[in-house]
Amino acid sequence: DIQMTQSPSTLSASVGDRVSITCRASQTVTTWLAWYQQKPGRAPNLLIYRASYLESGVPSRFSGSGSGTEFTLTIDSLQAEDFATYYCQQYSSYSTFGGGTKVEIK
Amino acid sequence: QVQLLQSGDEVKRPGASVKVSCKTSGYTFSSYGINWVRQAPGQGLEWMGWISTVNGNTNHAQKFQGRVTLTTDTSTTTAYMELSSLRSDDTALYFCTKEGLGGHLTDWGQGTLVTVSS
């Protein structure tokens, strides 16, 4: 199985900050990598697919980059509604999620 | 619009089975596979498995080998997930999800809470 490791597990930030979350795969997933946002009590919401493609309706302050085994989700100018938990998912070989990164208010 | 409507919450005894349904609408059912994902209380997301809505082929995570059965009913555009030999650590919120072209998960059901307790 492909293991996905996210870092950090928790990130404290302020409104307006630029934040980055890293996801590393135990073996290459080429660009079969997605990012999701989840708020408490809600189902996850797709943000990015194929490592860098922005899902329709997602604000352009979200962006994804990377290929192979290392990926980054960046949020430019963090907004109040962005405080949530973020997960990466590989879908190169079956599927696996990262452990999650909670973005909290500093 | 795309909708995935799951069956209601369940309480089960250890050793029992549970079957969760996922009624879909708003898109062509046979064009996209269905994945199942679960989330234990306070924990992260865990992929359980995938089913093709074309031919019923399935893949599932190794840890659920022999315990999970994924099926679909194309006449009602409904997917089902059955988990057997339930244990207390199967207590979780179970989601069905529609995949996009490639395998990312574009739409999610509202979740079904399965509680396993004696």
Short mmCIF file of C-alpha atoms in Angstrom, two decimals:
data_model
loop_
_atom_site.label_atom_id
_atom_site.label_comp_id
_atom_site.label_asym_id
_atom_site.label_seq_id
_atom_site.Cartn_x
_atom_site.Cartn_y
_atom_site.Cartn_z
CA ASP A 1 0.00 0.00 0.00
CA ILE A 2 1.10 3.57 -0.68
CA GLN A 3 1.46 5.57 2.53
CA MET A 4 0.73 9.30 2.55
CA THR A 5 2.37 11.55 5.14
CA GLN A 6 1.15 15.10 5.69
CA SER A 7 2.97 17.85 7.52
CA PRO A 8 2.45 19.68 9.69
CA SER A 9 -0.38 17.98 11.56
CA THR A 10 -1.47 21.33 12.97
CA LEU A 11 -0.79 24.80 11.60
CA SER A 12 -1.57 28.05 13.43
CA ALA A 13 -2.09 31.04 11.17
CA SER A 14 -3.81 34.40 10.90
CA VAL A 15 -6.23 35.81 8.37
CA GLY A 16 -4.23 37.08 5.41
CA ASP A 17 -1.34 34.65 5.87
CA ARG A 18 0.03 32.45 3.09
CA VAL A 19 0.13 28.84 4.26
CA SER A 20 1.51 25.66 2.77
CA ILE A 21 0.81 22.02 3.58
CA THR A 22 3.04 19.20 2.39
CA CYS A 23 2.07 15.66 1.45
CA ARG A 24 4.66 12.95 0.78
CA ALA A 25 3.98 9.57 -0.80
CA SER A 26 5.92 6.40 0.04
CA GLN A 27 6.29 5.76 -3.70
CA THR A 28 5.53 7.72 -6.80
CA VAL A 29 1.90 8.57 -7.54
CA THR A 30 2.87 10.73 -10.58
CA THR A 31 0.13 13.41 -10.36
CA TRP A 32 -2.74 11.24 -9.12
CA LEU A 33 -3.15 13.41 -6.04
CA ALA A 34 -6.13 15.33 -4.68
CA TRP A 35 -6.68 17.76 -1.81
CA TYR A 36 -9.84 18.08 0.29
CA GLN A 37 -11.08 20.52 2.91
CA GLN A 38 -13.24 19.28 5.78
CA LYS A 39 -15.10 21.33 8.35
CA PRO A 40 -16.48 19.84 11.58
CA GLY A 41 -19.60 17.78 11.07
CA ARG A 42 -19.40 18.04 7.29
CA ALA A 43 -18.34 15.80 4.44
CA PRO A 44 -15.00 16.67 2.80
CA ASN A 45 -14.97 19.04 -0.18
CA LEU A 46 -12.70 18.57 -3.20
CA LEU A 47 -10.29 21.46 -3.77
CA ILE A 48 -7.58 20.20 -6.13
CA TYR A 49 -7.25 17.13 -8.37
CA ARG A 50 -4.42 15.76 -10.55
CA ALA A 51 -2.08 17.61 -8.16
CA SER A 52 -2.68 21.08 -9.58
CA TYR A 53 -6.14 21.36 -11.17
CA LEU A 54 -8.54 23.60 -9.28
CA GLU A 55 -12.01 22.10 -8.87
CA SER A 56 -14.81 24.23 -10.29
CA GLY A 57 -16.14 26.72 -7.76
CA VAL A 58 -13.08 26.63 -5.51
CA PRO A 59 -11.51 30.04 -4.86
CA SER A 60 -8.31 30.78 -6.76
CA ARG A 61 -6.39 31.43 -3.52
CA PHE A 62 -6.06 27.62 -3.33
CA SER A 63 -3.35 26.03 -5.46
CA GLY A 64 -1.59 22.71 -5.68
CA SER A 65 1.82 21.70 -6.96
CA GLY A 66 4.17 18.75 -7.11
CA SER A 67 4.58 15.38 -8.77
CA GLY A 68 6.05 12.00 -7.98
CA THR A 69 6.26 11.77 -4.20
CA GLU A 70 6.09 15.36 -2.93
CA PHE A 71 3.12 17.70 -3.14
CA THR A 72 2.08 21.05 -1.70
CA LEU A 73 -1.24 22.74 -1.08
CA THR A 74 -0.91 26.51 -0.78
CA ILE A 75 -3.54 28.94 0.42
CA ASP A 76 -2.78 32.56 -0.48
CA SER A 77 -4.26 35.15 1.88
CA LEU A 78 -6.03 32.84 4.33
CA GLN A 79 -9.68 33.74 4.91
CA ALA A 80 -11.81 33.08 8.00
CA GLU A 81 -13.73 30.33 6.20
CA ASP A 82 -10.47 28.47 5.44
CA PHE A 83 -9.89 27.35 9.03
CA ALA A 84 -10.54 23.65 8.64
CA THR A 85 -8.76 20.31 8.25
CA TYR A 86 -7.10 19.45 4.94
CA TYR A 87 -6.39 15.98 3.56
CA CYS A 88 -4.39 14.74 0.61
CA GLN A 89 -5.42 11.57 -1.24
CA GLN A 90 -3.48 9.46 -3.70
CA TYR A 91 -5.45 7.54 -6.32
CA SER A 92 -2.59 6.09 -8.31
CA SER A 93 -2.82 2.64 -6.75
CA TYR A 94 -6.15 2.01 -5.07
CA SER A 95 -6.42 5.01 -2.72
CA THR A 96 -4.97 6.34 0.52
CA PHE A 97 -5.48 9.52 2.51
CA GLY A 98 -2.92 11.49 4.43
CA GLY A 99 -3.42 11.95 8.16
CA GLY A 100 -4.74 15.49 7.83
CA THR A 101 -3.58 19.02 8.66
CA LYS A 102 -5.69 21.17 10.94
CA VAL A 103 -5.40 24.88 10.13
CA GLU A 104 -6.32 26.81 13.25
CA ILE A 105 -6.49 30.45 14.23
CA LYS A 106 -3.30 31.81 15.77
CA GLN B 1 -27.48 18.67 -9.26
CA VAL B 2 -25.52 15.64 -8.12
CA GLN B 3 -26.85 14.12 -4.88
CA LEU B 4 -25.84 11.11 -2.84
CA LEU B 5 -28.34 10.33 -0.10
CA GLN B 6 -27.29 7.76 2.46
CA SER B 7 -29.39 5.62 4.77
CA GLY B 8 -29.86 6.47 8.44
CA ASP B 9 -27.58 5.94 11.39
CA GLU B 10 -27.21 2.42 12.78
CA VAL B 11 -26.37 0.84 16.14
CA LYS B 12 -25.04 -2.70 15.98
CA ARG B 13 -23.71 -5.34 18.37
CA PRO B 14 -20.16 -6.68 17.99
CA GLY B 15 -20.11 -9.53 15.48
CA ALA B 16 -23.13 -8.27 13.56
CA SER B 17 -23.24 -6.87 10.02
CA VAL B 18 -24.38 -3.51 8.70
CA LYS B 19 -25.50 -2.51 5.22
CA VAL B 20 -25.43 1.16 4.24
CA SER B 21 -27.19 2.42 1.13
CA CYS B 22 -26.32 5.40 -1.07
CA LYS B 23 -29.06 6.62 -3.44
CA THR B 24 -27.61 8.74 -6.23
CA SER B 25 -29.24 11.24 -8.58
CA GLY B 26 -28.41 14.10 -10.90
CA TYR B 27 -25.90 12.32 -13.12
CA THR B 28 -25.44 9.20 -15.23
CA PHE B 29 -24.87 6.50 -12.64
CA SER B 30 -22.94 4.15 -14.92
CA SER B 31 -20.40 6.82 -15.92
CA TYR B 32 -18.59 7.11 -12.58
CA GLY B 33 -17.46 4.68 -9.93
CA ILE B 34 -18.45 4.84 -6.27
CA ASN B 35 -15.93 4.86 -3.43
CA TRP B 36 -16.56 4.31 0.27
CA VAL B 37 -14.61 6.24 2.91
CA ARG B 38 -14.96 6.12 6.67
CA GLN B 39 -13.95 8.40 9.54
CA ALA B 40 -13.71 7.25 13.13
CA PRO B 41 -14.63 9.83 15.78
CA GLY B 42 -11.96 12.55 15.91
CA GLN B 43 -9.82 10.73 13.35
CA GLY B 44 -8.84 11.12 9.70
CA LEU B 45 -10.31 9.75 6.50
CA GLU B 46 -9.85 6.08 5.60
CA TRP B 47 -10.49 4.71 2.11
CA MET B 48 -12.39 1.44 2.19
CA GLY B 49 -13.02 0.48 -1.40
CA TRP B 50 -14.34 1.20 -4.89
CA ILE B 51 -16.94 -0.33 -7.16
CA SER B 52 -17.40 0.05 -10.88
CA THR B 53 -20.96 1.02 -11.76
CA VAL B 54 -20.41 -0.51 -15.21
CA ASN B 55 -19.55 -4.11 -14.38
CA GLY B 56 -19.51 -4.37 -10.57
CA ASN B 57 -15.75 -4.88 -10.32
CA THR B 58 -14.41 -3.92 -6.91
CA ASN B 59 -11.17 -2.95 -5.19
CA HIS B 60 -10.83 -2.59 -1.45
CA ALA B 61 -8.23 -1.78 1.15
CA GLN B 62 -6.33 -4.78 2.46
CA LYS B 63 -7.53 -4.29 6.04
CA PHE B 64 -11.15 -4.92 5.00
CA GLN B 65 -10.32 -8.14 3.14
CA GLY B 66 -13.17 -10.60 3.55
CA ARG B 67 -15.34 -8.23 5.61
CA VAL B 68 -16.59 -5.65 3.13
CA THR B 69 -19.00 -6.23 0.25
CA LEU B 70 -19.71 -3.48 -2.26
CA THR B 71 -22.66 -3.75 -4.63
CA THR B 72 -24.81 -1.56 -6.84
CA ASP B 73 -28.35 -1.63 -8.21
CA THR B 74 -28.31 0.17 -11.53
CA SER B 75 -32.11 0.07 -11.78
CA THR B 76 -32.36 2.35 -8.73
CA THR B 77 -28.92 4.04 -9.10
CA THR B 78 -28.08 2.96 -5.57
CA ALA B 79 -24.80 1.71 -4.13
CA TYR B 80 -24.44 -0.45 -1.05
CA MET B 81 -21.67 -1.17 1.43
CA GLU B 82 -21.97 -4.13 3.78
CA LEU B 83 -19.45 -4.62 6.58
CA SER B 84 -19.51 -7.86 8.55
CA SER B 85 -18.02 -9.12 11.83
CA LEU B 86 -18.30 -5.66 13.31
CA ARG B 87 -15.94 -4.60 16.09
CA SER B 88 -15.98 -1.57 18.36
CA ASP B 89 -13.26 0.06 16.26
CA ASP B 90 -15.61 -0.01 13.25
CA THR B 91 -17.58 2.77 14.95
CA ALA B 92 -17.31 5.56 12.41
CA LEU B 93 -19.05 7.87 9.98
CA TYR B 94 -19.27 6.09 6.62
CA PHE B 95 -19.38 8.11 3.40
CA CYS B 96 -20.18 7.11 -0.16
CA THR B 97 -18.51 9.25 -2.79
CA LYS B 98 -18.81 9.69 -6.54
CA GLU B 99 -15.50 9.76 -8.35
CA GLY B 100 -14.52 12.04 -11.17
CA LEU B 101 -12.65 11.04 -14.31
CA GLY B 102 -9.42 9.66 -12.93
CA GLY B 103 -10.48 8.75 -9.42
CA HIS B 104 -10.64 11.91 -7.36
CA LEU B 105 -13.79 12.21 -5.24
CA THR B 106 -16.06 14.93 -6.51
CA ASP B 107 -19.28 14.45 -4.54
CA TRP B 108 -19.99 12.98 -1.12
CA GLY B 109 -22.99 11.62 0.71
CA GLN B 110 -23.95 13.14 4.03
CA GLY B 111 -22.48 10.23 5.97
CA THR B 112 -24.00 7.38 7.98
CA LEU B 113 -22.91 6.92 11.58
CA VAL B 114 -22.43 3.28 12.50
CA THR B 115 -22.00 2.67 16.21
CA VAL B 116 -20.81 -0.75 17.36
CA SER B 117 -21.50 -1.34 21.03
CA SER B 118 -22.51 -4.15 23.31
#
